[in-house]
PDB file of C-alpha atoms and ligand atoms in Angstrom:
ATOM      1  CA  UNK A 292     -41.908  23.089 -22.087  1.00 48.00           C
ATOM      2  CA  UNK A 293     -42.959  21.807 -18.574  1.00 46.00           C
ATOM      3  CA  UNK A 294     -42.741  17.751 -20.537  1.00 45.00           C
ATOM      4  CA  UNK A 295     -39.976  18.542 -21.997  1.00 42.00           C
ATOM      5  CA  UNK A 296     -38.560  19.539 -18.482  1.00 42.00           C
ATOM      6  CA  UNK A 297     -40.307  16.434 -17.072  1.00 40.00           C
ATOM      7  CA  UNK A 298     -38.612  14.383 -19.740  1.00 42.00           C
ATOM      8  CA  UNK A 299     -35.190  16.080 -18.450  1.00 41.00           C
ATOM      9  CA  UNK A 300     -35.882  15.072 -15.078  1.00 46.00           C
ATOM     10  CA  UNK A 301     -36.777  11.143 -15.823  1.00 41.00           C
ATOM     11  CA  UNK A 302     -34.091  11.038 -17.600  1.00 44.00           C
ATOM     12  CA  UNK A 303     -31.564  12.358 -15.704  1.00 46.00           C
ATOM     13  CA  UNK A 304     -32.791  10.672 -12.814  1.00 41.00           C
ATOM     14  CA  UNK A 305     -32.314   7.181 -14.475  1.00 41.00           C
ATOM     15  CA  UNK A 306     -29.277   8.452 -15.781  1.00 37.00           C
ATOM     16  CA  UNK A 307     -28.244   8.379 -11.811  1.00 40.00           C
ATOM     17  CA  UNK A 308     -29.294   5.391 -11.417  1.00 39.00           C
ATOM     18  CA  UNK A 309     -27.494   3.590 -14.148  1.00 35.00           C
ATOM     19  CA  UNK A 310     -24.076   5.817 -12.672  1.00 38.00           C
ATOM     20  CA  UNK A 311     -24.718   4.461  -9.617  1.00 39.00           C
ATOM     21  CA  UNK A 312     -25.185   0.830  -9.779  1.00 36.00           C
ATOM     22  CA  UNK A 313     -22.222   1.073 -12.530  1.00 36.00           C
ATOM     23  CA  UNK A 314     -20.206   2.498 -10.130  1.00 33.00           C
ATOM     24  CA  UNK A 315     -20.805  -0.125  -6.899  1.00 32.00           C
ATOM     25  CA  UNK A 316     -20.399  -2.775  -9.850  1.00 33.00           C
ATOM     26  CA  UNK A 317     -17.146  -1.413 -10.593  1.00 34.00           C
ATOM     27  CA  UNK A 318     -16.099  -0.962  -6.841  1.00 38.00           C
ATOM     28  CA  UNK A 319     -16.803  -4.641  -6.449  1.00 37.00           C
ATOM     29  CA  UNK A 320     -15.442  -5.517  -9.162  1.00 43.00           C
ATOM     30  CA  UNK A 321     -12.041  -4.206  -8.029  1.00 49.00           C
ATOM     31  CA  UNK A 322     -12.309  -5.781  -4.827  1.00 55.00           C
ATOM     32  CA  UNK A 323     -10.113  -8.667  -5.440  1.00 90.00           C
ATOM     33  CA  UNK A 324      -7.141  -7.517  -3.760  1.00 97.00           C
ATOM     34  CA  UNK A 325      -4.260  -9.897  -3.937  1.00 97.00           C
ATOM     35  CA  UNK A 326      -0.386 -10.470  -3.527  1.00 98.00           C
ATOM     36  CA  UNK A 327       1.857 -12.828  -5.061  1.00 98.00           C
ATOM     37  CA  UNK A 328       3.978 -15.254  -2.682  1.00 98.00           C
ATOM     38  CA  UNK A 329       7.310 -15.912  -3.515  1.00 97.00           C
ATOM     39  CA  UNK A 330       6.878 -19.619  -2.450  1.00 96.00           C
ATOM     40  CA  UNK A 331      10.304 -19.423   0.328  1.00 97.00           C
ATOM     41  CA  UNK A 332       9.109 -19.757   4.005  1.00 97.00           C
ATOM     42  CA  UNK A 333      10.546 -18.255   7.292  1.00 97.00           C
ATOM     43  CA  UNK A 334      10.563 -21.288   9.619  1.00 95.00           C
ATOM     44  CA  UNK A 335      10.881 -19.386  12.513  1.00 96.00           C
ATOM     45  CA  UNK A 336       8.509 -15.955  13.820  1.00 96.00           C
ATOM     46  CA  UNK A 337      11.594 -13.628  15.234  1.00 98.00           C
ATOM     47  CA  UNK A 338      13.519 -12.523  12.480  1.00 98.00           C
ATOM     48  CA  UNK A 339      16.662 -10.543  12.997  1.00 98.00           C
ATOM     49  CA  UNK A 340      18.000  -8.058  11.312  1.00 98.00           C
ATOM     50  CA  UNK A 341      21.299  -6.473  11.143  1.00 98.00           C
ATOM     51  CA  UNK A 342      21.467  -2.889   9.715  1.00 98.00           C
ATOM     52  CA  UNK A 343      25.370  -2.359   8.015  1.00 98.00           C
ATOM     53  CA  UNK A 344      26.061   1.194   7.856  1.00 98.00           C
ATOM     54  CA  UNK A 345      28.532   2.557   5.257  1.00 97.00           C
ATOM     55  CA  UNK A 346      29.743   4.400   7.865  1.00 95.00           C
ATOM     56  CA  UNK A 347      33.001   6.287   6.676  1.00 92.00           C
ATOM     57  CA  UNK A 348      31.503   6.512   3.422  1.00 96.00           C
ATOM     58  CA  UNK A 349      31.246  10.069   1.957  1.00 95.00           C
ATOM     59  CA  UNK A 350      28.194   9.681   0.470  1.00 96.00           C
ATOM     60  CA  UNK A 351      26.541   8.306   3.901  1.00 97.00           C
ATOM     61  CA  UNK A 352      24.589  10.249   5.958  1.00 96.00           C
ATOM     62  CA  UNK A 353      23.720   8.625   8.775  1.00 95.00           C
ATOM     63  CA  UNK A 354      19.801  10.112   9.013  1.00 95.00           C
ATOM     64  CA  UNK A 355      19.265   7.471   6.069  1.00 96.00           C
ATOM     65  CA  UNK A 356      19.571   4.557   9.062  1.00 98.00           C
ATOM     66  CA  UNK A 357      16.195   5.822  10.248  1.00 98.00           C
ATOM     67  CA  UNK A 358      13.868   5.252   7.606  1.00 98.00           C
ATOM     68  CA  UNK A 359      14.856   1.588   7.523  1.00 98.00           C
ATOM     69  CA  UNK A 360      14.126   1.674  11.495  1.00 98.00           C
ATOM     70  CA  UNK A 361      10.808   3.155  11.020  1.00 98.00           C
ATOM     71  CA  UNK A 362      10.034   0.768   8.351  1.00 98.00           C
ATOM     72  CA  UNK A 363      10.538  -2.071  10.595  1.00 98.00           C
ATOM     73  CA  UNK A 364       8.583  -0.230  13.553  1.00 98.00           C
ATOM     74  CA  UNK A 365       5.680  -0.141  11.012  1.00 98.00           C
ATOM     75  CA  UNK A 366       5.842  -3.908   9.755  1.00 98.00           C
ATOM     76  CA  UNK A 367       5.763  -4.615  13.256  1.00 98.00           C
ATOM     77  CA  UNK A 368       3.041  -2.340  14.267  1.00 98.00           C
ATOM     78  CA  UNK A 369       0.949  -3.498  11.415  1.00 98.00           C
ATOM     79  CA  UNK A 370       1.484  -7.391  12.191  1.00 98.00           C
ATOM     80  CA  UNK A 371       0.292  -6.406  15.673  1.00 98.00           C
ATOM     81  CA  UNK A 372      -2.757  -4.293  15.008  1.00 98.00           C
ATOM     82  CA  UNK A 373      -3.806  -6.910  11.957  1.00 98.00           C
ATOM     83  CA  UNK A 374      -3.321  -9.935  14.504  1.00 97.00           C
ATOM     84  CA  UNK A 375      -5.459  -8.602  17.177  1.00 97.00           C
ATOM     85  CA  UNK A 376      -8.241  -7.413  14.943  1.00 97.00           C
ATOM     86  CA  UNK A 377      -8.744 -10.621  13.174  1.00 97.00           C
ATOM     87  CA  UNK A 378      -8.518 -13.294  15.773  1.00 95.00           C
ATOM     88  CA  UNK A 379      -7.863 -16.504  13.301  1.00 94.00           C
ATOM     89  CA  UNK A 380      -4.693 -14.862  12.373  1.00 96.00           C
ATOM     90  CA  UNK A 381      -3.687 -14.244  15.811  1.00 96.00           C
ATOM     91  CA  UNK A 382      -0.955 -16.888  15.453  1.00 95.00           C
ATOM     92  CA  UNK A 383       1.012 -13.933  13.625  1.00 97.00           C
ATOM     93  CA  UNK A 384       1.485 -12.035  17.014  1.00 97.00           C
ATOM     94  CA  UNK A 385       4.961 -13.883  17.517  1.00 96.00           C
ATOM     95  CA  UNK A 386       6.103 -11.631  14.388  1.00 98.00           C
ATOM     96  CA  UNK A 387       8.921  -9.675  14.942  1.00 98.00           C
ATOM     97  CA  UNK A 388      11.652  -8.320  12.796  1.00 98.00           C
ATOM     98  CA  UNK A 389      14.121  -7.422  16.182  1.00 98.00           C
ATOM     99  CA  UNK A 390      16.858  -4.728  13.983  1.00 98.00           C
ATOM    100  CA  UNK A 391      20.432  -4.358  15.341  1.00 98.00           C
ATOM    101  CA  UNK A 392      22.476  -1.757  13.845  1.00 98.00           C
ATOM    102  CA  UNK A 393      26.120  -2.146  13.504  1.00 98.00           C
ATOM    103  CA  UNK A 394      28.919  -0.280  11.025  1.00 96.00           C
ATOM    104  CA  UNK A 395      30.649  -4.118  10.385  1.00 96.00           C
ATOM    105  CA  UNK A 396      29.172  -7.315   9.582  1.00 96.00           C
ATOM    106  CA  UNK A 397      28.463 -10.232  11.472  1.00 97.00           C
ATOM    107  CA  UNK A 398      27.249 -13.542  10.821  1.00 97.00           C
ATOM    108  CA  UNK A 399      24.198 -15.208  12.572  1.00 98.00           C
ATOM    109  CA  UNK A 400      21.381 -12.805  11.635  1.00 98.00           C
ATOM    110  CA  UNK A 401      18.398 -13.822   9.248  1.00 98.00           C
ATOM    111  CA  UNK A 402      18.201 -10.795   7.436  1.00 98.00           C
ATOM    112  CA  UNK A 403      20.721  -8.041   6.035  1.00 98.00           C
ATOM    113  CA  UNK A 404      20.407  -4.506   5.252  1.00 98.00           C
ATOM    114  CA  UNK A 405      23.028  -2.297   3.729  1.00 98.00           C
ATOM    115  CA  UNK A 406      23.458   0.315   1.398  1.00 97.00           C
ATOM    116  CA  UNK A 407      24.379   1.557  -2.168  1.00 96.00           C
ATOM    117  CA  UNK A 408      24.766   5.330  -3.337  1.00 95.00           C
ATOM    118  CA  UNK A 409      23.211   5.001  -6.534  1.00 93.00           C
ATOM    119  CA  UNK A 410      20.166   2.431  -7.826  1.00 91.00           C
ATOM    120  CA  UNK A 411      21.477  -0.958  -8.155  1.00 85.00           C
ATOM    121  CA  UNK A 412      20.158  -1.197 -12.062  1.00 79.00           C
ATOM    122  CA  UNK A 413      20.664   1.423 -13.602  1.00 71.00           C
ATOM    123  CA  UNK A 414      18.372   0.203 -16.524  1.00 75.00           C
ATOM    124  CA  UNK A 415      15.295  -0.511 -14.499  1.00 79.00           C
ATOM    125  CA  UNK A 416      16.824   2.449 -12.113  1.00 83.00           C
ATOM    126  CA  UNK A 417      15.903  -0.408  -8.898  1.00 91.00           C
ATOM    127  CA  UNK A 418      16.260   1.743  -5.818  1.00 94.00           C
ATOM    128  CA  UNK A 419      16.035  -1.415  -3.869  1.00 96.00           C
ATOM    129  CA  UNK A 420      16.847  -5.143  -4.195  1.00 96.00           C
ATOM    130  CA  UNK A 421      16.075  -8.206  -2.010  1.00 97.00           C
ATOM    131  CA  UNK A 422      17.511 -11.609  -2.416  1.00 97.00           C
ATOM    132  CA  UNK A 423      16.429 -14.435  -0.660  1.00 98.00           C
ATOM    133  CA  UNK A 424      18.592 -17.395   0.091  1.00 98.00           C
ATOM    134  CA  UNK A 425      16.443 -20.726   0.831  1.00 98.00           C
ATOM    135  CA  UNK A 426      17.331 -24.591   1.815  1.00 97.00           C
ATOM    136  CA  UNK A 427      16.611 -27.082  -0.797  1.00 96.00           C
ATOM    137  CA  UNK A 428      13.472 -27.338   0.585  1.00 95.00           C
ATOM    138  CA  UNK A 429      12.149 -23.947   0.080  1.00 96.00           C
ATOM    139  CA  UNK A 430      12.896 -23.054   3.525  1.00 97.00           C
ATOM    140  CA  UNK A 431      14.629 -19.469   4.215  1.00 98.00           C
ATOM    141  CA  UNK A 432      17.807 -19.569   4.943  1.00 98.00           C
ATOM    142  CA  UNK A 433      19.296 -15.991   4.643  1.00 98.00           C
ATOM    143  CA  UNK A 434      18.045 -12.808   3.027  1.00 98.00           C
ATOM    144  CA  UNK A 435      19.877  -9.720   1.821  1.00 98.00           C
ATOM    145  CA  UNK A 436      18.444  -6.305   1.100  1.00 98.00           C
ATOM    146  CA  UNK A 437      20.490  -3.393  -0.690  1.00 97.00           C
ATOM    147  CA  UNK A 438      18.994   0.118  -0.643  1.00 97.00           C
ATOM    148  CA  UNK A 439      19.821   3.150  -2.431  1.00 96.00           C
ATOM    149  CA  UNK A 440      20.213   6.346  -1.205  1.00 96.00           C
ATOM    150  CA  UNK A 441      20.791   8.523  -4.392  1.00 95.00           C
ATOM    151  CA  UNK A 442      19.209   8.975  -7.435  1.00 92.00           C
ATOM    152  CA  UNK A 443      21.123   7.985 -10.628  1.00 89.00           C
ATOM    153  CA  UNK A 444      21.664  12.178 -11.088  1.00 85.00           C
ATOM    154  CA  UNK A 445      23.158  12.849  -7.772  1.00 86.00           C
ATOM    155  CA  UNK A 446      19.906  13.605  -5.947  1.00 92.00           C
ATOM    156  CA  UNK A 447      19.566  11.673  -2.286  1.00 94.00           C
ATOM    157  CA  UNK A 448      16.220  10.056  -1.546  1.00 95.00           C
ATOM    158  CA  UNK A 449      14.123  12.156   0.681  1.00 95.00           C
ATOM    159  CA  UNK A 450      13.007  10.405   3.950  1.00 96.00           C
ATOM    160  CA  UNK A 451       9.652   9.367   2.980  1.00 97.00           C
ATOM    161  CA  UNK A 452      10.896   7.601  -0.459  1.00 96.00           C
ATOM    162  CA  UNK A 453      13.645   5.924   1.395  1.00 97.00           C
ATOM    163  CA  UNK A 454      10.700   4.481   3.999  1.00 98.00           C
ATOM    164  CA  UNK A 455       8.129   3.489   1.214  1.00 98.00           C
ATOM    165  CA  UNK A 456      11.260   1.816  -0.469  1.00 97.00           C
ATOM    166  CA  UNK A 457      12.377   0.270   2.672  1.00 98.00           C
ATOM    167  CA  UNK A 458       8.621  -1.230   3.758  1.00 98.00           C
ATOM    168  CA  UNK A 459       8.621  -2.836   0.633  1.00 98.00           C
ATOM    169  CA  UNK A 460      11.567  -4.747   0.529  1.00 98.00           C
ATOM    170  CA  UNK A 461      10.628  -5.625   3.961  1.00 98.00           C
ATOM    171  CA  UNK A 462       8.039  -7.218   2.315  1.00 98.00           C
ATOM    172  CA  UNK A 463       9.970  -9.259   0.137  1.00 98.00           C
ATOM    173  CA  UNK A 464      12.439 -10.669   2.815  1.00 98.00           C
ATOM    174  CA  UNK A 465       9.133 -11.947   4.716  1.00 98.00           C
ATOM    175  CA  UNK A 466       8.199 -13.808   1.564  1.00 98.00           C
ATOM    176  CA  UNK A 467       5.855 -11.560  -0.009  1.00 98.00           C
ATOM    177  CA  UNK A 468       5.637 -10.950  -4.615  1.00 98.00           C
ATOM    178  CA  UNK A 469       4.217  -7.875  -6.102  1.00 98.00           C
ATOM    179  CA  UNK A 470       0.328  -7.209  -5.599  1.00 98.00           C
ATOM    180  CA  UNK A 471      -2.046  -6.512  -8.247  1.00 95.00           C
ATOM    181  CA  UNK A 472      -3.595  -3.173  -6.695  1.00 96.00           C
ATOM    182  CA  UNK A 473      -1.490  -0.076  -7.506  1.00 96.00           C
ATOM    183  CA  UNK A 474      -1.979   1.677  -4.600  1.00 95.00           C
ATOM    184  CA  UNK A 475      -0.389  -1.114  -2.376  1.00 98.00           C
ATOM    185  CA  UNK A 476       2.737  -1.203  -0.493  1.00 97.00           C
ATOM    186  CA  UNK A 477       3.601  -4.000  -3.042  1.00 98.00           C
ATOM    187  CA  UNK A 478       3.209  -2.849  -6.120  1.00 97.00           C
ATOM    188  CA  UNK A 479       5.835  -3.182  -8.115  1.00 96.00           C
ATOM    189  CA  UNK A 480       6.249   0.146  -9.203  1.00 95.00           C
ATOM    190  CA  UNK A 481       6.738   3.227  -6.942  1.00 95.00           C
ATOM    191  CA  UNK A 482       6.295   7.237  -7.938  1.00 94.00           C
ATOM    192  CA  UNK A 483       8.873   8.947  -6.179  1.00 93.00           C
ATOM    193  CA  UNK A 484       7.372  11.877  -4.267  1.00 93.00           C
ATOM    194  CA  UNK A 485       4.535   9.672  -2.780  1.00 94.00           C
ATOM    195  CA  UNK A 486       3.472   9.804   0.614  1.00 94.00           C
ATOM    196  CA  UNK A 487       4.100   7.812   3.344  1.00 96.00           C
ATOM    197  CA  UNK A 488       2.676   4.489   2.628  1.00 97.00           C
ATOM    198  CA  UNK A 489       0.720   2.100   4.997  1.00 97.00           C
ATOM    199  CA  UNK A 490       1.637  -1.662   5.214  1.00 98.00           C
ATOM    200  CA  UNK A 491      -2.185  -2.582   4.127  1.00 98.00           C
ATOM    201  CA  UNK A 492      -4.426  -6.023   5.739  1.00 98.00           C
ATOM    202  CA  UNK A 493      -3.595  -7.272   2.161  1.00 98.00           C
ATOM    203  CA  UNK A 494      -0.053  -7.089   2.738  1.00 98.00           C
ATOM    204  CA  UNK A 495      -0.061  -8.903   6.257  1.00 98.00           C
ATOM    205  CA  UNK A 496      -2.934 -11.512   5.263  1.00 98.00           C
ATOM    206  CA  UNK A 497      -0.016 -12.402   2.976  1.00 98.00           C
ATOM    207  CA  UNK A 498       2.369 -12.551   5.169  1.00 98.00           C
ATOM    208  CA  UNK A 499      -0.477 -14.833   7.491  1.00 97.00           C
ATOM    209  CA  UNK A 500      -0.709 -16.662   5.056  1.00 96.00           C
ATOM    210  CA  UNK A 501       2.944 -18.109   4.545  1.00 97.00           C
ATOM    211  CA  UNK A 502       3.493 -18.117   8.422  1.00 96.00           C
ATOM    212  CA  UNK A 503      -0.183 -20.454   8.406  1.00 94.00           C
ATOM    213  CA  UNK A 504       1.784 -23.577   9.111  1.00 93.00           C
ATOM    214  CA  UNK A 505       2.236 -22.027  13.369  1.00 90.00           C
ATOM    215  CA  UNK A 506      -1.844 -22.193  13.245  1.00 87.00           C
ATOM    216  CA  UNK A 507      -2.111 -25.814  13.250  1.00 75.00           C
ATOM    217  CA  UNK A 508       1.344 -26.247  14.993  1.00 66.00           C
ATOM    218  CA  UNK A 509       2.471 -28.412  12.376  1.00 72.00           C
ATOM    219  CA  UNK A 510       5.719 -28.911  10.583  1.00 87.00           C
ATOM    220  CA  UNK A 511       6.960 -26.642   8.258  1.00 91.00           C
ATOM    221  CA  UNK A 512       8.243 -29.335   5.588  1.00 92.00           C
ATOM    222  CA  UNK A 513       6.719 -30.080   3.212  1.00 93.00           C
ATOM    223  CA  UNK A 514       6.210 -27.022   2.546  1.00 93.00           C
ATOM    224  CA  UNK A 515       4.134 -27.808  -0.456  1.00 91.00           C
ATOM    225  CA  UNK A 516       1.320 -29.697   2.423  1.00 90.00           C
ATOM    226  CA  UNK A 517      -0.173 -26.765   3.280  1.00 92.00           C
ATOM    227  CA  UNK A 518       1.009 -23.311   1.194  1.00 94.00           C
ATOM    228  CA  UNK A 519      -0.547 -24.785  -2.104  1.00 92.00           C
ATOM    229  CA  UNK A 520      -1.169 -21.210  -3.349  1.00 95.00           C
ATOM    230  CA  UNK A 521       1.245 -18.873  -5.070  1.00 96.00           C
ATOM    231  CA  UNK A 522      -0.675 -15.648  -4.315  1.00 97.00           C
ATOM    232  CA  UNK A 523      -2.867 -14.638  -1.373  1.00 97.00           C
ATOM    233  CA  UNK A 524      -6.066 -12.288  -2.395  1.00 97.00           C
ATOM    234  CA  UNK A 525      -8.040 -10.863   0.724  1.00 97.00           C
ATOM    235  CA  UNK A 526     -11.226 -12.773   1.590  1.00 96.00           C
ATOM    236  CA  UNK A 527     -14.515 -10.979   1.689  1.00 94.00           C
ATOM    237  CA  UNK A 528     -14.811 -10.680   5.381  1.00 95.00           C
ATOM    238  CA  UNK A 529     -11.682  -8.550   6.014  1.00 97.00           C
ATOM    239  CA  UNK A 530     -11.522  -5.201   4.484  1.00 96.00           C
ATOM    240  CA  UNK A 531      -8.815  -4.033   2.458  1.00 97.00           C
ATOM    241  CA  UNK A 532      -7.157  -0.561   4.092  1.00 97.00           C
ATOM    242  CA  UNK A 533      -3.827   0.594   5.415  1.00 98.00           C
ATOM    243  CA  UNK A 534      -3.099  -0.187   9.007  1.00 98.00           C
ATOM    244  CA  UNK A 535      -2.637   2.349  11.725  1.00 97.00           C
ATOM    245  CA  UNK A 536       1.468   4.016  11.776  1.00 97.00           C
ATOM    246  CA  UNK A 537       1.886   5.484  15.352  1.00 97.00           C
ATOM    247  CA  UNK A 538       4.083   8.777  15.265  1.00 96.00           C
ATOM    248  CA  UNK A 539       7.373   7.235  16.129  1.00 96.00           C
ATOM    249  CA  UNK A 540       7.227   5.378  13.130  1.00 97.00           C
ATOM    250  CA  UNK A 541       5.742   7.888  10.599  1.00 96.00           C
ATOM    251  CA  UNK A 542       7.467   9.527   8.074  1.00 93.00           C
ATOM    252  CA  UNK A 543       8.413  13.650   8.298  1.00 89.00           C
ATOM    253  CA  UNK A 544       6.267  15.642   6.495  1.00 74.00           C
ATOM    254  CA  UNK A 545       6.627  16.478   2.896  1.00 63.00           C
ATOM    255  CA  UNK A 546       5.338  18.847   0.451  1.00 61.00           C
ATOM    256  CA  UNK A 547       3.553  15.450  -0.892  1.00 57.00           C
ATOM    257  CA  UNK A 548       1.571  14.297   2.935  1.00 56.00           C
ATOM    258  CA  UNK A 549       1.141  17.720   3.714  1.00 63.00           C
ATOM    259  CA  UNK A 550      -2.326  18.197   4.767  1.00 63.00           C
ATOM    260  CA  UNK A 551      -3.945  21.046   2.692  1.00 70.00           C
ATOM    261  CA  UNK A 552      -1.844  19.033  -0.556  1.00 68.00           C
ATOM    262  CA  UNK A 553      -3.679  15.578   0.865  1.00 65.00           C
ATOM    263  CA  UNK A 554      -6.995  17.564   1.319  1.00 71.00           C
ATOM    264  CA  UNK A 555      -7.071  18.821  -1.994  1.00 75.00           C
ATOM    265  CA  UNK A 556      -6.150  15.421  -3.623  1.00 62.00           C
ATOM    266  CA  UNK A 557      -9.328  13.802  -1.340  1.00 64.00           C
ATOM    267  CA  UNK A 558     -11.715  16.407  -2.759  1.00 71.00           C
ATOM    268  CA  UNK A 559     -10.053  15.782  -5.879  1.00 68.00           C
ATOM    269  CA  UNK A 560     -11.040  12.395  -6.034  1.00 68.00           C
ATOM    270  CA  UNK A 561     -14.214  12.500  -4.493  1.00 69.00           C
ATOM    271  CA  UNK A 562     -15.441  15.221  -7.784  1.00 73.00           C
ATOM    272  CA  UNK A 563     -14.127  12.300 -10.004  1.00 72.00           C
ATOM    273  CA  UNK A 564     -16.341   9.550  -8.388  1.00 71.00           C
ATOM    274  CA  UNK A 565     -19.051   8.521 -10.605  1.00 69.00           C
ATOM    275  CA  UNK A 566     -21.636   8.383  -8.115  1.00 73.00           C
ATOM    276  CA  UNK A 567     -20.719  12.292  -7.468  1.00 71.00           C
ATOM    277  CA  UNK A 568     -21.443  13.432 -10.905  1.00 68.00           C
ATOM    278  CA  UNK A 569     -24.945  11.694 -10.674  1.00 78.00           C
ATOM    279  CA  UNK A 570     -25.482  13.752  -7.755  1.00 79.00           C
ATOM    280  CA  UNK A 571     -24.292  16.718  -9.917  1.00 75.00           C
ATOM    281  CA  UNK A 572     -26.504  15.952 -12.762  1.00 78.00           C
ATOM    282  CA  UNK A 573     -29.601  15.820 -10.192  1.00 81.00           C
ATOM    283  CA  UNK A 574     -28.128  19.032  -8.644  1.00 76.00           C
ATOM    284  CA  UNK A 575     -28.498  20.794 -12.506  1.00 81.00           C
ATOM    285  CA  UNK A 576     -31.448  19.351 -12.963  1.00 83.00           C
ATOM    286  CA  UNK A 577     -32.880  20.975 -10.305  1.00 84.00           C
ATOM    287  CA  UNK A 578     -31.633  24.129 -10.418  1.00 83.00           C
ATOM    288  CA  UNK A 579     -32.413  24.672 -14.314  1.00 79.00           C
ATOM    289  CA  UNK A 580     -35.589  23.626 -12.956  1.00 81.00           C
ATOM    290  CA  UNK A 581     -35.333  26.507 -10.277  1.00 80.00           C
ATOM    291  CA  UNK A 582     -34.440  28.948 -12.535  1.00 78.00           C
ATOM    292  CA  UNK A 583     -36.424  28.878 -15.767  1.00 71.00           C
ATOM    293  CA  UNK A 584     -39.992  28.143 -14.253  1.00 67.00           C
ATOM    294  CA  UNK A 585     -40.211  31.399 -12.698  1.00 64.00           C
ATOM    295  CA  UNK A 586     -38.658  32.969 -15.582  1.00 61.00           C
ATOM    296  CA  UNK A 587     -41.550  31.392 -17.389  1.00 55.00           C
ATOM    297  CA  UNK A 588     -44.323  32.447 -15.418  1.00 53.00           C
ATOM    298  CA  UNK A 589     -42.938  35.933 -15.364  1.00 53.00           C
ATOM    299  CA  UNK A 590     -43.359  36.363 -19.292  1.00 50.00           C
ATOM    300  CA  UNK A 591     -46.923  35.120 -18.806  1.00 51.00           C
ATOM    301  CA  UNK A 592     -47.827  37.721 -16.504  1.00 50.00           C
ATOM    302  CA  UNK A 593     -46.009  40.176 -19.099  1.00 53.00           C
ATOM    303  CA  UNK A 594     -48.234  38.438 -22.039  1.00 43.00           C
TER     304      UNK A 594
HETATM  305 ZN1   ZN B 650       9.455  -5.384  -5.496  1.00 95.66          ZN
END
């Protein structure tokens, strides 16, 4: 009984092992973080943007201008925070995206937002569309973004979907694809009902990385002399995570970022982490060890 226990014990110990090193394997693995570039180029780091209300509009209401705002406050926050913590992108600092809001429209801005009531496919049920207009060289000229503000059955957007929805088509005006990670900003598919979302360092090394061509104060054009990539993937020495959203720019609560619903979804996936149900297995092993041995003894002493 006692070997057979002992042969428990080995084996559930290398069991831990082999959980363990599959599970760092499969972290690293999954490490490779990366965002596709669109290839068009902002050739200048203060963008402006002018916010077109649908005001008169009976389906407006005009809370739905803030998201958009905060979304902008966070791009901007982000750029900040990732440019001061990793000094050889500090040429990103000059990053701005400077919003005006207005009800009409006017020409000379870089960027456009407005608004739809209802998702602007109703196929692929798109609850936000950028376009970007460039030169012939690949330069950006103009860019347009449409947001949504119902869903196709009537429902509006609560605040927190609107944001998530707005950060990422901020991230297609500044140039940015779809990234390969699901839980990114830039994924190209969104759950509505999510949290807030964080602009992550993946999203901004991206956005580094098509602004590069301030580092070495060169030209711009070619463009094809020095962005010779078509997706940007997070080198080793800068960790992927969500930057910092002060309060001004965070999202109202939800049922969804509440903090007991957020607690239970960390312990949640903390039980489901391989290396924890090694632990657990050692945790059995032990106790069955605990509990039979006396139990053992005790009908010896009876015997
Ligand atoms: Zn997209």
């Amino acid at each position: 009984m006692r070997r057979f226990l002992l042969f428990l014990m080995v084996s559930s110990l290398i069991l831990t092992t082999c959980f363990a090193s599959n599970g760092r394997v499969q972290g690293q693995s999954a490490d490779k973080y990366s965002v596709d570039l669109q290839g068009f180029v902002w050739d200048h780091s203060k963008i402006t943007a002018l916010l077109v209300t649908p005001t008169g509009e009976s389906w407006w209401n005009p809370s739905d201008l803030n998201p958009t705002l905060r979304a902008i406050g966070q791009w901007n926050e982000a750029i900040t925070t990732f440019s001061s913590n990793y000094s050889e992108n500090s040429y990103l600092s000059s990053l701005r995206i400077q919003p005006t809001v207005s009800n009409v429209s006017q020409p000379g801005f870089d960027l456009y937002v407005s608004w739809a009531e209802f998702p602007l496919n109703n196929s692929t049920n798109e609850i936000g569309v950028s376009q970007i207009f460039p030169n012939s060289h690949r330069g950006i000229v103009k860019c347009t973004t449409t947001l949504a503000t119902h869903q196709s059955h009537g429902n509006s957007f609560n605040e927190v979907d609107l944001q998530n929805t707005a950060l990422h088509e901020l991230g297609h005006d500044l140039g940015l694809g779809h990234s390969n990670y699901t839980g990114d900003l830039m994924y190209y598919l969104y759950t509505l009902g999510s949290p807030g979302e964080d602009v992550s360092t993946l999203d901004v090394y991206g956005v580094a990385s098509l602004f590069s061509w301030e580092k070495s104060a060169s030209t711009i054009y070619p463009i094809s002399n020095w962005l010779t990539v078509n997706s940007a993937v997070l080198p080793a020495d800068i960790p992927y995570r969500g930057l910092p959203v002060s309060a001004e720019n965070m999202p109202p609560q939800t049922f969804a970022n509440n903090q007991v619903v957020q607690a239970l979804i960390f312990i949640f996936e903390v039980l489901m982490h391989p290396e924890f149900f090694a632990l657990a297995a050692v945790f059995i092993v032990v106790l069955v060890v605990i509990v039979i041995f006396p139990r053992k003894k005790r009908v010896k002493a009876d015997s």
